[in-house]
């Protein structure tokens, strides 16, 4: 994937798509562009162009960029401006370690406590994923993949689990997006999700935990391989 040094601010989602204060909405739009790779690693984020795009003053843009910098998504260099951070393999491995611990525990718990309604929602999710894969709808499949995991989080009964998993998995999101173009990965993901679903359906907590561990470990292996094939996307 070729990385441009300039970012087309026209790709930023409108602020009306988000909620919250002006700075919060600018932050959400920029973050969405970064995580979706519309603003790829290494690209410059220029405040004047961003202000013009949103028709806002520099203050909410500066606040949004500072927040993204604190999350490790943007690098701010005095006198030089702001740039989307390159991917960090060490950050990815740390995030993967923490997310895996949460996801494995979630899968095990859901297998033990799931309701028929939970099972139905997961079954519908599996059906949707298979339809999207057959249609080659890769972006929609990525969202359906995320939704499958969110259904598992919700079925644990722990209201804050999804938010906590998103936080620890932040540095995984951009890296996972880079795997999206591969149809083989989509097919493998469905197979792995099916194993998780089958274990939850059978109320086999140990099998659900093992299936989730295998699923997330495959992602880590693919990102490691990606760092070797496309080193320009990653920090030296």
PDB file of C-alpha atoms in Angstrom:
ATOM      1  CA  UNK A   1       0.000   0.000   0.000  1.00  0.00           C
ATOM      2  CA  UNK A   2       1.593   3.269  -1.119  1.00  0.00           C
ATOM      3  CA  UNK A   3       1.761   5.910   1.580  1.00  0.00           C
ATOM      4  CA  UNK A   4       1.261   9.566   0.608  1.00  0.00           C
ATOM      5  CA  UNK A   5       2.947  12.348   2.577  1.00  0.00           C
ATOM      6  CA  UNK A   6      -0.073  14.661   2.239  1.00  0.00           C
ATOM      7  CA  UNK A   7      -3.581  14.007   3.477  1.00  0.00           C
ATOM      8  CA  UNK A   8      -6.650  15.023   1.482  1.00  0.00           C
ATOM      9  CA  UNK A   9      -8.891  16.618   4.134  1.00  0.00           C
ATOM     10  CA  UNK A  10     -11.896  16.026   1.899  1.00  0.00           C
ATOM     11  CA  UNK A  11     -11.735  12.437   3.166  1.00  0.00           C
ATOM     12  CA  UNK A  12     -12.610  13.584   6.693  1.00  0.00           C
ATOM     13  CA  UNK A  13     -16.161  12.743   7.751  1.00  0.00           C
ATOM     14  CA  UNK A  14     -18.482  15.675   8.396  1.00  0.00           C
ATOM     15  CA  UNK A  15     -18.723  16.846  12.004  1.00  0.00           C
ATOM     16  CA  UNK A  16     -22.486  16.311  11.830  1.00  0.00           C
ATOM     17  CA  UNK A  17     -21.771  12.568  11.812  1.00  0.00           C
ATOM     18  CA  UNK A  18     -20.567  12.778  15.425  1.00  0.00           C
ATOM     19  CA  UNK A  19     -21.758  13.950  18.836  1.00  0.00           C
ATOM     20  CA  UNK A  20     -20.176  16.003  21.589  1.00  0.00           C
ATOM     21  CA  UNK A  21     -18.298  19.274  21.766  1.00  0.00           C
ATOM     22  CA  UNK A  22     -16.728  20.822  18.686  1.00  0.00           C
ATOM     23  CA  UNK A  23     -13.262  19.588  19.681  1.00  0.00           C
ATOM     24  CA  UNK A  24     -14.663  16.106  20.412  1.00  0.00           C
ATOM     25  CA  UNK A  25     -16.242  15.899  16.959  1.00  0.00           C
ATOM     26  CA  UNK A  26     -13.049  17.053  15.223  1.00  0.00           C
ATOM     27  CA  UNK A  27     -11.181  14.412  17.237  1.00  0.00           C
ATOM     28  CA  UNK A  28     -13.639  11.676  16.235  1.00  0.00           C
ATOM     29  CA  UNK A  29     -13.447  12.582  12.550  1.00  0.00           C
ATOM     30  CA  UNK A  30      -9.634  12.621  12.554  1.00  0.00           C
ATOM     31  CA  UNK A  31      -9.458   9.408  14.563  1.00  0.00           C
ATOM     32  CA  UNK A  32     -11.830   7.651  12.189  1.00  0.00           C
ATOM     33  CA  UNK A  33      -9.643   8.677   9.245  1.00  0.00           C
ATOM     34  CA  UNK A  34      -6.512   7.391  10.995  1.00  0.00           C
ATOM     35  CA  UNK A  35      -7.986   4.059  12.082  1.00  0.00           C
ATOM     36  CA  UNK A  36      -9.549   3.433   8.660  1.00  0.00           C
ATOM     37  CA  UNK A  37      -6.202   4.277   6.994  1.00  0.00           C
ATOM     38  CA  UNK A  38      -7.755   7.111   4.996  1.00  0.00           C
ATOM     39  CA  UNK A  39      -5.009   9.027   6.807  1.00  0.00           C
ATOM     40  CA  UNK A  40      -2.199   6.453   6.522  1.00  0.00           C
ATOM     41  CA  UNK A  41       0.996   6.134   8.573  1.00  0.00           C
ATOM     42  CA  UNK A  42       3.404   9.015   7.986  1.00  0.00           C
ATOM     43  CA  UNK A  43       0.892  11.405   6.433  1.00  0.00           C
ATOM     44  CA  UNK A  44       0.983  15.059   7.534  1.00  0.00           C
ATOM     45  CA  UNK A  45      -2.042  16.522   9.315  1.00  0.00           C
ATOM     46  CA  UNK A  46      -2.046  20.237   8.615  1.00  0.00           C
ATOM     47  CA  UNK A  47      -4.061  22.415  10.960  1.00  0.00           C
ATOM     48  CA  UNK A  48      -4.905  25.200   8.467  1.00  0.00           C
ATOM     49  CA  UNK A  49      -6.398  22.760   5.944  1.00  0.00           C
ATOM     50  CA  UNK A  50      -8.262  20.922   8.712  1.00  0.00           C
ATOM     51  CA  UNK A  51      -9.674  24.197  10.059  1.00  0.00           C
ATOM     52  CA  UNK A  52     -10.832  25.139   6.567  1.00  0.00           C
ATOM     53  CA  UNK A  53     -12.409  21.710   6.011  1.00  0.00           C
ATOM     54  CA  UNK A  54     -14.496  22.002   9.178  1.00  0.00           C
ATOM     55  CA  UNK A  55     -14.891  25.805   9.141  1.00  0.00           C
ATOM     56  CA  UNK A  56     -13.612  26.038  12.710  1.00  0.00           C
ATOM     57  CA  UNK A  57     -10.880  27.954  14.548  1.00  0.00           C
ATOM     58  CA  UNK A  58      -7.491  26.445  15.374  1.00  0.00           C
ATOM     59  CA  UNK A  59      -8.435  25.769  18.999  1.00  0.00           C
ATOM     60  CA  UNK A  60     -10.684  22.676  18.556  1.00  0.00           C
ATOM     61  CA  UNK A  61      -8.303  21.256  15.933  1.00  0.00           C
ATOM     62  CA  UNK A  62      -5.296  21.722  18.218  1.00  0.00           C
ATOM     63  CA  UNK A  63      -7.211  20.102  21.101  1.00  0.00           C
ATOM     64  CA  UNK A  64      -8.188  17.148  18.915  1.00  0.00           C
ATOM     65  CA  UNK A  65      -4.627  16.616  17.684  1.00  0.00           C
ATOM     66  CA  UNK A  66      -3.283  16.813  21.240  1.00  0.00           C
ATOM     67  CA  UNK A  67      -5.734  14.092  22.276  1.00  0.00           C
ATOM     68  CA  UNK A  68      -4.695  11.891  19.345  1.00  0.00           C
ATOM     69  CA  UNK A  69      -1.061  12.467  20.280  1.00  0.00           C
ATOM     70  CA  UNK A  70      -1.762  11.301  23.837  1.00  0.00           C
ATOM     71  CA  UNK A  71      -3.243   8.093  22.387  1.00  0.00           C
ATOM     72  CA  UNK A  72      -0.132   7.472  20.304  1.00  0.00           C
ATOM     73  CA  UNK A  73      -1.843   7.992  16.958  1.00  0.00           C
ATOM     74  CA  UNK A  74      -0.314  11.352  16.018  1.00  0.00           C
ATOM     75  CA  UNK A  75       3.219  12.651  16.436  1.00  0.00           C
ATOM     76  CA  UNK A  76       3.504  16.379  17.120  1.00  0.00           C
ATOM     77  CA  UNK A  77       6.871  17.967  16.361  1.00  0.00           C
ATOM     78  CA  UNK A  78       7.433  21.613  17.373  1.00  0.00           C
ATOM     79  CA  UNK A  79       7.897  23.901  14.344  1.00  0.00           C
ATOM     80  CA  UNK A  80       7.281  20.953  12.023  1.00  0.00           C
ATOM     81  CA  UNK A  81       3.599  20.144  12.531  1.00  0.00           C
ATOM     82  CA  UNK A  82       1.727  16.919  13.096  1.00  0.00           C
ATOM     83  CA  UNK A  83       1.990  13.560  11.397  1.00  0.00           C
ATOM     84  CA  UNK A  84       0.123  10.278  11.712  1.00  0.00           C
ATOM     85  CA  UNK A  85       2.356   7.893  13.641  1.00  0.00           C
ATOM     86  CA  UNK A  86       3.890   4.944  11.874  1.00  0.00           C
ATOM     87  CA  UNK A  87       2.765   1.563  13.127  1.00  0.00           C
ATOM     88  CA  UNK A  88       4.721   0.184  16.052  1.00  0.00           C
ATOM     89  CA  UNK A  89       5.226  -3.560  16.210  1.00  0.00           C
ATOM     90  CA  UNK A  90       5.994  -3.372  19.937  1.00  0.00           C
ATOM     91  CA  UNK A  91       2.799  -1.377  20.583  1.00  0.00           C
ATOM     92  CA  UNK A  92       0.854  -3.886  18.512  1.00  0.00           C
ATOM     93  CA  UNK A  93       2.250  -6.851  20.463  1.00  0.00           C
ATOM     94  CA  UNK A  94       1.429  -5.176  23.774  1.00  0.00           C
ATOM     95  CA  UNK A  95      -2.109  -4.366  22.626  1.00  0.00           C
ATOM     96  CA  UNK A  96      -2.568  -7.877  21.251  1.00  0.00           C
ATOM     97  CA  UNK A  97      -1.448  -9.382  24.568  1.00  0.00           C
ATOM     98  CA  UNK A  98      -3.946  -7.329  26.569  1.00  0.00           C
ATOM     99  CA  UNK A  99      -6.810  -7.726  24.127  1.00  0.00           C
ATOM    100  CA  UNK A 100      -6.274 -11.478  23.927  1.00  0.00           C
ATOM    101  CA  UNK A 101      -6.557 -11.797  27.693  1.00  0.00           C
ATOM    102  CA  UNK A 102      -9.870  -9.908  27.702  1.00  0.00           C
ATOM    103  CA  UNK A 103     -11.288 -11.657  24.648  1.00  0.00           C
ATOM    104  CA  UNK A 104     -10.422 -15.153  25.844  1.00  0.00           C
ATOM    105  CA  UNK A 105     -12.045 -14.505  29.218  1.00  0.00           C
ATOM    106  CA  UNK A 106     -15.099 -13.048  27.483  1.00  0.00           C
ATOM    107  CA  UNK A 107     -15.529 -16.045  25.180  1.00  0.00           C
ATOM    108  CA  UNK A 108     -15.244 -18.471  28.080  1.00  0.00           C
ATOM    109  CA  UNK A 109     -17.777 -16.574  30.177  1.00  0.00           C
ATOM    110  CA  UNK A 110     -20.277 -16.235  27.330  1.00  0.00           C
ATOM    111  CA  UNK A 111     -20.128 -19.978  26.682  1.00  0.00           C
ATOM    112  CA  UNK A 112     -21.121 -20.484  30.305  1.00  0.00           C
ATOM    113  CA  UNK A 113     -23.794 -17.784  30.712  1.00  0.00           C
ATOM    114  CA  UNK A 114     -25.157 -17.085  27.217  1.00  0.00           C
ATOM    115  CA  UNK A 115     -28.879 -16.899  26.629  1.00  0.00           C
ATOM    116  CA  UNK A 116     -30.810 -18.105  23.612  1.00  0.00           C
ATOM    117  CA  UNK A 117     -31.108 -14.463  22.560  1.00  0.00           C
ATOM    118  CA  UNK A 118     -27.318 -14.100  22.691  1.00  0.00           C
ATOM    119  CA  UNK A 119     -26.906 -17.244  20.635  1.00  0.00           C
ATOM    120  CA  UNK A 120     -29.418 -16.008  18.076  1.00  0.00           C
ATOM    121  CA  UNK A 121     -27.607 -12.697  17.691  1.00  0.00           C
ATOM    122  CA  UNK A 122     -24.281 -14.471  17.184  1.00  0.00           C
ATOM    123  CA  UNK A 123     -25.851 -16.866  14.659  1.00  0.00           C
ATOM    124  CA  UNK A 124     -27.227 -13.923  12.670  1.00  0.00           C
ATOM    125  CA  UNK A 125     -23.808 -12.303  12.787  1.00  0.00           C
ATOM    126  CA  UNK A 126     -22.180 -15.439  11.388  1.00  0.00           C
ATOM    127  CA  UNK A 127     -24.745 -15.562   8.596  1.00  0.00           C
ATOM    128  CA  UNK A 128     -24.098 -11.914   7.711  1.00  0.00           C
ATOM    129  CA  UNK A 129     -20.341 -12.431   7.661  1.00  0.00           C
ATOM    130  CA  UNK A 130     -20.696 -15.317   5.221  1.00  0.00           C
ATOM    131  CA  UNK A 131     -22.942 -13.278   2.923  1.00  0.00           C
ATOM    132  CA  UNK A 132     -20.522 -10.346   2.920  1.00  0.00           C
ATOM    133  CA  UNK A 133     -17.575 -12.635   2.207  1.00  0.00           C
ATOM    134  CA  UNK A 134     -19.426 -14.184  -0.729  1.00  0.00           C
ATOM    135  CA  UNK A 135     -20.144 -10.699  -2.103  1.00  0.00           C
ATOM    136  CA  UNK A 136     -16.544  -9.582  -1.665  1.00  0.00           C
ATOM    137  CA  UNK A 137     -17.722  -6.691   0.514  1.00  0.00           C
ATOM    138  CA  UNK A 138     -14.461  -6.274   2.414  1.00  0.00           C
ATOM    139  CA  UNK A 139     -15.126  -3.018   4.237  1.00  0.00           C
ATOM    140  CA  UNK A 140     -18.549  -4.230   5.378  1.00  0.00           C
ATOM    141  CA  UNK A 141     -16.996  -7.523   6.437  1.00  0.00           C
ATOM    142  CA  UNK A 142     -14.480  -5.698   8.614  1.00  0.00           C
ATOM    143  CA  UNK A 143     -17.336  -3.948  10.410  1.00  0.00           C
ATOM    144  CA  UNK A 144     -19.228  -7.232  10.777  1.00  0.00           C
ATOM    145  CA  UNK A 145     -16.077  -8.812  12.229  1.00  0.00           C
ATOM    146  CA  UNK A 146     -15.925  -6.052  14.845  1.00  0.00           C
ATOM    147  CA  UNK A 147     -19.650  -6.443  15.546  1.00  0.00           C
ATOM    148  CA  UNK A 148     -19.229 -10.183  16.206  1.00  0.00           C
ATOM    149  CA  UNK A 149     -16.697  -9.465  18.932  1.00  0.00           C
ATOM    150  CA  UNK A 150     -18.896  -6.715  20.366  1.00  0.00           C
ATOM    151  CA  UNK A 151     -21.790  -9.172  20.635  1.00  0.00           C
ATOM    152  CA  UNK A 152     -19.567 -11.466  22.676  1.00  0.00           C
ATOM    153  CA  UNK A 153     -18.574  -8.556  24.921  1.00  0.00           C
ATOM    154  CA  UNK A 154     -22.211  -7.600  25.457  1.00  0.00           C
ATOM    155  CA  UNK A 155     -23.201 -11.192  26.261  1.00  0.00           C
ATOM    156  CA  UNK A 156     -20.783 -11.266  29.218  1.00  0.00           C
ATOM    157  CA  UNK A 157     -23.086  -8.853  31.023  1.00  0.00           C
ATOM    158  CA  UNK A 158     -20.164  -6.509  31.740  1.00  0.00           C
ATOM    159  CA  UNK A 159     -21.190  -3.104  30.421  1.00  0.00           C
ATOM    160  CA  UNK A 160     -17.715  -1.583  30.204  1.00  0.00           C
ATOM    161  CA  UNK A 161     -15.965  -4.490  28.505  1.00  0.00           C
ATOM    162  CA  UNK A 162     -16.369  -3.243  24.927  1.00  0.00           C
ATOM    163  CA  UNK A 163     -14.977   0.170  25.801  1.00  0.00           C
ATOM    164  CA  UNK A 164     -12.012  -1.327  27.655  1.00  0.00           C
ATOM    165  CA  UNK A 165     -11.260  -3.735  24.810  1.00  0.00           C
ATOM    166  CA  UNK A 166     -11.372  -0.856  22.307  1.00  0.00           C
ATOM    167  CA  UNK A 167      -8.886   1.126  24.396  1.00  0.00           C
ATOM    168  CA  UNK A 168      -6.347  -1.685  24.758  1.00  0.00           C
ATOM    169  CA  UNK A 169      -6.815  -2.727  21.142  1.00  0.00           C
ATOM    170  CA  UNK A 170      -6.388   0.732  19.644  1.00  0.00           C
ATOM    171  CA  UNK A 171      -2.992  -0.008  18.138  1.00  0.00           C
ATOM    172  CA  UNK A 172      -4.321  -3.244  16.641  1.00  0.00           C
ATOM    173  CA  UNK A 173      -7.036  -1.533  14.623  1.00  0.00           C
ATOM    174  CA  UNK A 174      -4.897   0.153  11.976  1.00  0.00           C
ATOM    175  CA  UNK A 175      -2.686  -2.906  11.593  1.00  0.00           C
ATOM    176  CA  UNK A 176      -5.716  -5.169  11.167  1.00  0.00           C
ATOM    177  CA  UNK A 177      -7.064  -2.871   8.464  1.00  0.00           C
ATOM    178  CA  UNK A 178      -3.985  -3.601   6.389  1.00  0.00           C
ATOM    179  CA  UNK A 179      -4.985  -7.273   6.305  1.00  0.00           C
ATOM    180  CA  UNK A 180      -8.445  -6.458   4.962  1.00  0.00           C
ATOM    181  CA  UNK A 181      -7.692  -6.736   1.216  1.00  0.00           C
ATOM    182  CA  UNK A 182      -6.833 -10.418   1.537  1.00  0.00           C
ATOM    183  CA  UNK A 183      -9.818 -12.608   0.631  1.00  0.00           C
ATOM    184  CA  UNK A 184      -8.035 -15.609   2.150  1.00  0.00           C
ATOM    185  CA  UNK A 185      -7.901 -13.804   5.503  1.00  0.00           C
ATOM    186  CA  UNK A 186     -11.642 -13.150   5.322  1.00  0.00           C
ATOM    187  CA  UNK A 187     -12.316 -16.845   4.728  1.00  0.00           C
ATOM    188  CA  UNK A 188      -9.983 -17.836   7.558  1.00  0.00           C
ATOM    189  CA  UNK A 189     -11.665 -15.332   9.878  1.00  0.00           C
ATOM    190  CA  UNK A 190     -15.055 -16.905   9.205  1.00  0.00           C
ATOM    191  CA  UNK A 191     -13.649 -20.353   9.985  1.00  0.00           C
ATOM    192  CA  UNK A 192     -12.147 -19.058  13.239  1.00  0.00           C
ATOM    193  CA  UNK A 193     -15.336 -17.221  14.206  1.00  0.00           C
ATOM    194  CA  UNK A 194     -17.342 -20.357  13.489  1.00  0.00           C
ATOM    195  CA  UNK A 195     -15.189 -22.325  15.926  1.00  0.00           C
ATOM    196  CA  UNK A 196     -15.797 -19.684  18.598  1.00  0.00           C
ATOM    197  CA  UNK A 197     -19.531 -19.725  17.894  1.00  0.00           C
ATOM    198  CA  UNK A 198     -19.726 -23.522  17.964  1.00  0.00           C
ATOM    199  CA  UNK A 199     -17.982 -23.629  21.346  1.00  0.00           C
ATOM    200  CA  UNK A 200     -20.305 -20.978  22.766  1.00  0.00           C
ATOM    201  CA  UNK A 201     -23.321 -22.848  21.402  1.00  0.00           C
ATOM    202  CA  UNK A 202     -22.062 -26.062  23.024  1.00  0.00           C
ATOM    203  CA  UNK A 203     -21.503 -24.146  26.280  1.00  0.00           C
ATOM    204  CA  UNK A 204     -17.891 -25.341  26.292  1.00  0.00           C
ATOM    205  CA  UNK A 205     -15.978 -22.568  28.017  1.00  0.00           C
ATOM    206  CA  UNK A 206     -12.535 -24.106  27.590  1.00  0.00           C
ATOM    207  CA  UNK A 207     -13.081 -24.646  23.860  1.00  0.00           C
ATOM    208  CA  UNK A 208     -14.382 -21.093  23.430  1.00  0.00           C
ATOM    209  CA  UNK A 209     -11.295 -19.697  25.163  1.00  0.00           C
ATOM    210  CA  UNK A 210      -8.985 -21.828  23.019  1.00  0.00           C
ATOM    211  CA  UNK A 211     -10.776 -20.893  19.792  1.00  0.00           C
ATOM    212  CA  UNK A 212     -10.534 -17.178  20.613  1.00  0.00           C
ATOM    213  CA  UNK A 213      -6.832 -17.524  21.470  1.00  0.00           C
ATOM    214  CA  UNK A 214      -6.166 -19.229  18.141  1.00  0.00           C
ATOM    215  CA  UNK A 215      -8.130 -16.547  16.259  1.00  0.00           C
ATOM    216  CA  UNK A 216      -6.216 -13.636  17.771  1.00  0.00           C
ATOM    217  CA  UNK A 217      -2.877 -15.413  17.462  1.00  0.00           C
ATOM    218  CA  UNK A 218      -3.404 -15.736  13.713  1.00  0.00           C
ATOM    219  CA  UNK A 219      -3.781 -11.962  13.453  1.00  0.00           C
ATOM    220  CA  UNK A 220      -0.513 -11.446  15.330  1.00  0.00           C
ATOM    221  CA  UNK A 221       1.333 -13.813  13.006  1.00  0.00           C
ATOM    222  CA  UNK A 222      -0.003 -11.992   9.942  1.00  0.00           C
ATOM    223  CA  UNK A 223       1.014  -8.579  11.268  1.00  0.00           C
ATOM    224  CA  UNK A 224       4.510  -9.873  12.033  1.00  0.00           C
ATOM    225  CA  UNK A 225       4.749 -11.058   8.425  1.00  0.00           C
ATOM    226  CA  UNK A 226       3.402  -7.719   7.189  1.00  0.00           C
ATOM    227  CA  UNK A 227       6.094  -5.834   9.093  1.00  0.00           C
ATOM    228  CA  UNK A 228       8.685  -7.786   7.119  1.00  0.00           C
ATOM    229  CA  UNK A 229       7.011  -7.400   3.715  1.00  0.00           C
ATOM    230  CA  UNK A 230       6.096  -3.702   4.154  1.00  0.00           C
ATOM    231  CA  UNK A 231       8.621  -2.263   6.622  1.00  0.00           C
ATOM    232  CA  UNK A 232       7.882   1.294   5.450  1.00  0.00           C
ATOM    233  CA  UNK A 233       4.597   1.218   7.361  1.00  0.00           C
ATOM    234  CA  UNK A 234       6.316   0.554  10.663  1.00  0.00           C
ATOM    235  CA  UNK A 235       8.656   2.433  12.940  1.00  0.00           C
ATOM    236  CA  UNK A 236      12.315   1.577  12.237  1.00  0.00           C
TER     237      UNK A 236
END
